Tab-separated table of C-alpha atoms in Angstrom:
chain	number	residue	atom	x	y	z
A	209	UNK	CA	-5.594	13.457	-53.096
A	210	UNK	CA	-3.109	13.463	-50.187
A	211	UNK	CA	-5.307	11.199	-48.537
A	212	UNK	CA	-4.769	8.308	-51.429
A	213	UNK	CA	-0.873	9.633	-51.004
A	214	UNK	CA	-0.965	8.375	-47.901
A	215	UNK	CA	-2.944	5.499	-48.133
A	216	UNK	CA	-0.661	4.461	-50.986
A	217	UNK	CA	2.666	4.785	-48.860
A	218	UNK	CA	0.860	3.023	-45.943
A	219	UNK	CA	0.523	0.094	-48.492
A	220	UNK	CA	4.284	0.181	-49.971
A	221	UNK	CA	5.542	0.421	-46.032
A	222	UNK	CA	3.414	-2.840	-45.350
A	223	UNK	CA	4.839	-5.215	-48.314
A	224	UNK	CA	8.213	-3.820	-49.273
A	225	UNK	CA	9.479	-5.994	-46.360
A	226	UNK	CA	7.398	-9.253	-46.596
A	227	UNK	CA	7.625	-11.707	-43.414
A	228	UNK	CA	9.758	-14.469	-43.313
A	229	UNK	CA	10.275	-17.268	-40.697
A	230	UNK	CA	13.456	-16.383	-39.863
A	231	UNK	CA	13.219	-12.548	-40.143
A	232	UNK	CA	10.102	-12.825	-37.559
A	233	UNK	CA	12.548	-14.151	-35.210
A	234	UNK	CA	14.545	-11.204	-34.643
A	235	UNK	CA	14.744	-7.931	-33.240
A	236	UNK	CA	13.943	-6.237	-36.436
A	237	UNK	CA	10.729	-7.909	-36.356
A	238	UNK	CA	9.403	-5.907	-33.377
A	239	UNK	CA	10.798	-2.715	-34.455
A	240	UNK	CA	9.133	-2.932	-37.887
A	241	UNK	CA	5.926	-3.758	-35.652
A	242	UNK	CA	6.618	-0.170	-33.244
A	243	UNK	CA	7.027	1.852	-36.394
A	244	UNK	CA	3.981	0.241	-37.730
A	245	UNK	CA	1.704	1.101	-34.547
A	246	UNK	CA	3.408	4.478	-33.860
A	247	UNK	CA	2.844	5.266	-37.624
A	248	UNK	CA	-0.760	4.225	-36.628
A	249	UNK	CA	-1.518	6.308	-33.872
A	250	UNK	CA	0.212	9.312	-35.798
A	251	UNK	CA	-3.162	8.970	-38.272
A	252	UNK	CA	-5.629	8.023	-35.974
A	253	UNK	CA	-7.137	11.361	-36.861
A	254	UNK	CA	-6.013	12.428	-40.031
A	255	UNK	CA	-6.258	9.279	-42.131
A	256	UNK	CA	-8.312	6.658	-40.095
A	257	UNK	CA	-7.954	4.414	-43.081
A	258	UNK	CA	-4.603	4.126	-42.816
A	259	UNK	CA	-4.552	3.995	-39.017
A	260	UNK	CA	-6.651	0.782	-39.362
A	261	UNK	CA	-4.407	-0.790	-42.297
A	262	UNK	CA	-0.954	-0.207	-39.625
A	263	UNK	CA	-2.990	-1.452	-37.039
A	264	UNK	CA	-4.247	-4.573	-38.620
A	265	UNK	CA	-0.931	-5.393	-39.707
A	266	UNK	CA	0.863	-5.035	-36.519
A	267	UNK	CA	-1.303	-7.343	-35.179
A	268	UNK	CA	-0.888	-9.592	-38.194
A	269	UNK	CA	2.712	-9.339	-37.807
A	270	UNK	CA	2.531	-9.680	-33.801
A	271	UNK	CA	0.100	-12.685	-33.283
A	272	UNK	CA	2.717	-15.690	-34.772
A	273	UNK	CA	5.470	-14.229	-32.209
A	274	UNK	CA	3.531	-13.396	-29.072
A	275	UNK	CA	4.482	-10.157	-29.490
A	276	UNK	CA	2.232	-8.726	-26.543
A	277	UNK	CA	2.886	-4.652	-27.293
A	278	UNK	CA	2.143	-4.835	-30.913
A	279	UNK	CA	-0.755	-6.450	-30.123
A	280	UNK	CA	-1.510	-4.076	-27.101
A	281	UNK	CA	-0.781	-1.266	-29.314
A	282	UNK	CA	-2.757	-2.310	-32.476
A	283	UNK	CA	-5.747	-3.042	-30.990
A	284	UNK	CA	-5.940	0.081	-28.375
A	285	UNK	CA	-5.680	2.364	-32.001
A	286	UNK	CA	-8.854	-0.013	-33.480
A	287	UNK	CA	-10.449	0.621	-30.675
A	288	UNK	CA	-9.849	4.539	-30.616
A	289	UNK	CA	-10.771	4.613	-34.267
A	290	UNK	CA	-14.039	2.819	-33.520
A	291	UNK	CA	-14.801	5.164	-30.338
A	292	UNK	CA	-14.249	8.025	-32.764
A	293	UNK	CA	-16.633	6.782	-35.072
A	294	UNK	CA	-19.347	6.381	-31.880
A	295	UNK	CA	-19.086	2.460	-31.790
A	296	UNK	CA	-18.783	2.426	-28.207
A	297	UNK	CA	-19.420	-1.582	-28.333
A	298	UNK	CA	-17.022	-2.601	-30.950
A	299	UNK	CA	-14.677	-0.219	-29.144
A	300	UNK	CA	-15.064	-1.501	-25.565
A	301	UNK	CA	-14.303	-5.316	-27.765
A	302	UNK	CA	-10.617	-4.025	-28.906
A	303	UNK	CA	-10.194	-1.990	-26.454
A	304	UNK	CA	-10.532	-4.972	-23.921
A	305	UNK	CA	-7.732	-7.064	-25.608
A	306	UNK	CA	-5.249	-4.540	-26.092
A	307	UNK	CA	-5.993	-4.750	-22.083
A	308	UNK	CA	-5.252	-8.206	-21.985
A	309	UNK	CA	-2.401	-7.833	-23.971
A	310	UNK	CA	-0.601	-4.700	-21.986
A	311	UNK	CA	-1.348	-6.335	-18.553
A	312	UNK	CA	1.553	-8.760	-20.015
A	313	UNK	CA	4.290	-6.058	-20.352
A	314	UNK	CA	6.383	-5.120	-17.582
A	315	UNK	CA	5.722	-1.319	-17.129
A	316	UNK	CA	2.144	-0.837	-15.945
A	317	UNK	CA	1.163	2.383	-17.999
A	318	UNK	CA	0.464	1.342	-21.346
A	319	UNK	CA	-2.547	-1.021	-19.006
A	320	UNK	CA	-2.949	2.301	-17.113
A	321	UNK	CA	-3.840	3.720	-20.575
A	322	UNK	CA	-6.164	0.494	-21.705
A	323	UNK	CA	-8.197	1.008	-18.476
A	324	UNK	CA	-8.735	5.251	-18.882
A	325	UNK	CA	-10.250	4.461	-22.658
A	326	UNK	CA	-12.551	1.639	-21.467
A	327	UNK	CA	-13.863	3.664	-18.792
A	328	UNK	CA	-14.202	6.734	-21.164
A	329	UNK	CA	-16.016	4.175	-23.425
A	330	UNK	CA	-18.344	3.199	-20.753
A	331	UNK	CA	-19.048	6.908	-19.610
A	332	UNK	CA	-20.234	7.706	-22.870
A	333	UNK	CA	-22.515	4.756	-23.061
A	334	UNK	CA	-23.758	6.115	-19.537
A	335	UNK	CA	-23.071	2.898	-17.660
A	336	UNK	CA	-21.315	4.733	-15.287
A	337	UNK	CA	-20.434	2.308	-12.306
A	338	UNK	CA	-18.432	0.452	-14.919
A	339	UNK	CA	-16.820	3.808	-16.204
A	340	UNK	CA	-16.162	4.535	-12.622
A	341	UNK	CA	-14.249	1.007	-11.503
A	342	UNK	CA	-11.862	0.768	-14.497
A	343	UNK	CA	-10.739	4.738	-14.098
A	344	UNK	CA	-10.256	4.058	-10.572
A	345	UNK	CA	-8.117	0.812	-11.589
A	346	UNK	CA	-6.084	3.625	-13.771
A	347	UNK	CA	-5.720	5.903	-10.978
A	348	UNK	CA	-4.112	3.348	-8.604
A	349	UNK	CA	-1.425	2.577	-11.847
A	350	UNK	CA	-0.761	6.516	-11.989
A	351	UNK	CA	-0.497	7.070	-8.514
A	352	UNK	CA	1.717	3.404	-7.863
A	353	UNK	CA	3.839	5.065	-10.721
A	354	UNK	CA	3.609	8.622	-9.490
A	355	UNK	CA	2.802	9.068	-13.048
A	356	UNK	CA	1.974	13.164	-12.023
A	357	UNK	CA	0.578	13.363	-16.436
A	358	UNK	CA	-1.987	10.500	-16.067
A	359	UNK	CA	-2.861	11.725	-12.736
A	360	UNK	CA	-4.380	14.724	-14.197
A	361	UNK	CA	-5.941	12.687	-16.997
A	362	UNK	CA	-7.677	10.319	-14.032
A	363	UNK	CA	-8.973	12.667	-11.683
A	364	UNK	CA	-10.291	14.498	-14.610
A	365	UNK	CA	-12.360	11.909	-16.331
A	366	UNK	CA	-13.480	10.903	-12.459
A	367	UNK	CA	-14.645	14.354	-12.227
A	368	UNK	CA	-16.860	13.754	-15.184
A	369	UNK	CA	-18.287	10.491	-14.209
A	370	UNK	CA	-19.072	11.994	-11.210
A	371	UNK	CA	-20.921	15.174	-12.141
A	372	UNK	CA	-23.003	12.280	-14.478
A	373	UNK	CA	-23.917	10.765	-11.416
A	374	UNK	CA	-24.874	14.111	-9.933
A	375	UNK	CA	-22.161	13.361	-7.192
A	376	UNK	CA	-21.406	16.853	-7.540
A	377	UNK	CA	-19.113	17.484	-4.618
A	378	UNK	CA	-16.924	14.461	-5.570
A	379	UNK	CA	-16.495	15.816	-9.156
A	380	UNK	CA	-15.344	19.073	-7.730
A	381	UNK	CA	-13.241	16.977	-5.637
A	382	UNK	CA	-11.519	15.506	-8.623
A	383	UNK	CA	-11.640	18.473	-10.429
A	384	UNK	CA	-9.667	19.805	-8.266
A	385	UNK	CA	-6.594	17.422	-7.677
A	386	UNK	CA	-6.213	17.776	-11.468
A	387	UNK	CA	-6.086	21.249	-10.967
A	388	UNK	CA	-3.263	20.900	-7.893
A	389	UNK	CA	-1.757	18.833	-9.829
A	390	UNK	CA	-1.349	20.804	-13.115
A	391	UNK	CA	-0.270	23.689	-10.970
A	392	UNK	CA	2.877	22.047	-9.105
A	393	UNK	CA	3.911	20.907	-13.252
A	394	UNK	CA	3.476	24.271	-14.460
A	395	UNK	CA	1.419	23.147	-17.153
A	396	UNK	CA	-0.483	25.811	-17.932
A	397	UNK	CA	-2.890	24.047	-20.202
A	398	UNK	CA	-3.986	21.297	-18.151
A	399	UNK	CA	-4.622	23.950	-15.316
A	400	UNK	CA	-7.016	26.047	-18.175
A	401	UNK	CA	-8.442	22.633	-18.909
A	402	UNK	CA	-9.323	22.041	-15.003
A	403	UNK	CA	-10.757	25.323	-14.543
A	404	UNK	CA	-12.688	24.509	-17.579
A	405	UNK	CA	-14.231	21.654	-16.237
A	406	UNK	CA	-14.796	22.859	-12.710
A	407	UNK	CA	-16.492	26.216	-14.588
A	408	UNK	CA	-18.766	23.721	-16.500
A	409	UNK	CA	-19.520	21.477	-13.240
A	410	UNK	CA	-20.554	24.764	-11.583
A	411	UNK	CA	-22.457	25.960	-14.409
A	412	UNK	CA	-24.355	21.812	-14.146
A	413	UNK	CA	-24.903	22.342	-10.332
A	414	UNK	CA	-26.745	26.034	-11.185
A	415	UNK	CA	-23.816	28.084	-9.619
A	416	UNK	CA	-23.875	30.441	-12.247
């Protein structure tokens, strides 16, 4: 039932304000176009239906104008849904534009994002030399940035392309600047989440 709610007030927040010419052509248009990806990515889990109705229609709304973060942002939250649902190849397809798209904006970490979820895409599909040059192309975007949150997310997700490629030592390696990392922020759950990983690496390399 509260899953129709929603679905319903997805649909009333997506035609009470119909498109014009003219309206497109101001600000208002791209902040109806952030609310509609940001309401997007707030359901990606929840209500994937919805998700994918915001996201289409940011797009929709974003293509006429050019407008290079709706699009960015609408088709990184197709792709995630489609990752979620294990369609690594129709991910890898959105998530690839919204690529193309971000590399157009002028901060770098929305691209820094695009990169981290192909290379998680590839991982998963086990074509790990492809997994491993599009994290690295996220890493140099964190550390250019001294972005010290994706930092942790990078050397993480190396760490597990690594231990897949039985490159144990540079896993650990990784493991542990997200761990160094985590500590100097204080952030005590990235730190339990870096332990975690080295504990499984050692656990994969028979150091029980």
């Amino acid at each position: 039932m509260r899953k129709h709610a929603t679905l319903i007030l997805a649909a009333l927040l997506l035609f009470s304000w119909p498109p014009s010419q003219a309206w497109a052509q101001t600000s208002a248009d791209t902040s109806y176009i952030n609310a509609l990806t940001r309401r997007s990515f707030e359901l990606r889990n929840s209500n994937p239906d919805s998700c994918e109705l915001l996201a289409k229609q940011a797009i929709r709304l974003s293509t006429p104008i050019g407008y290079h973060r709706g699009l960015g942002d609408g088709y990184m939250y197709l792709g995630i849904l489609k990752k979620n649902q294990s369609e690594l190849d129709s991910a890898l397809i959105y998530y690839k534009i919204a690529l193309s798209h971000r590399l157009q904006l002028p901060e770098s970490a929305p691209a820094g994002k695009a990169y981290t979820n192909i290379a998680t895409a590839f991982n998963l599909k086990g074509i790990h030399d492809s997994a491993l040059f599009y994290q690295l192309a996220a890493l140099r975007i964190a550390e250019h940035d001294n972005d010290s949150v994706n930092l942790i997310i990078c050397y993480n997700n190396l760490g597990f392309i690594h231990q897949r490629l039985h490159e144990y030592e540079k896993a650990e390696n990784n493991f542990k600047q997200s761990l160094a990392i985590a500590t100097a922020r204080r952030s005590f759950a990235d730190e339990s989440r870096a332990l975690g990983n080295l504990g499984s690496l050692y656990t994969d390399m028979g150091q029980n």
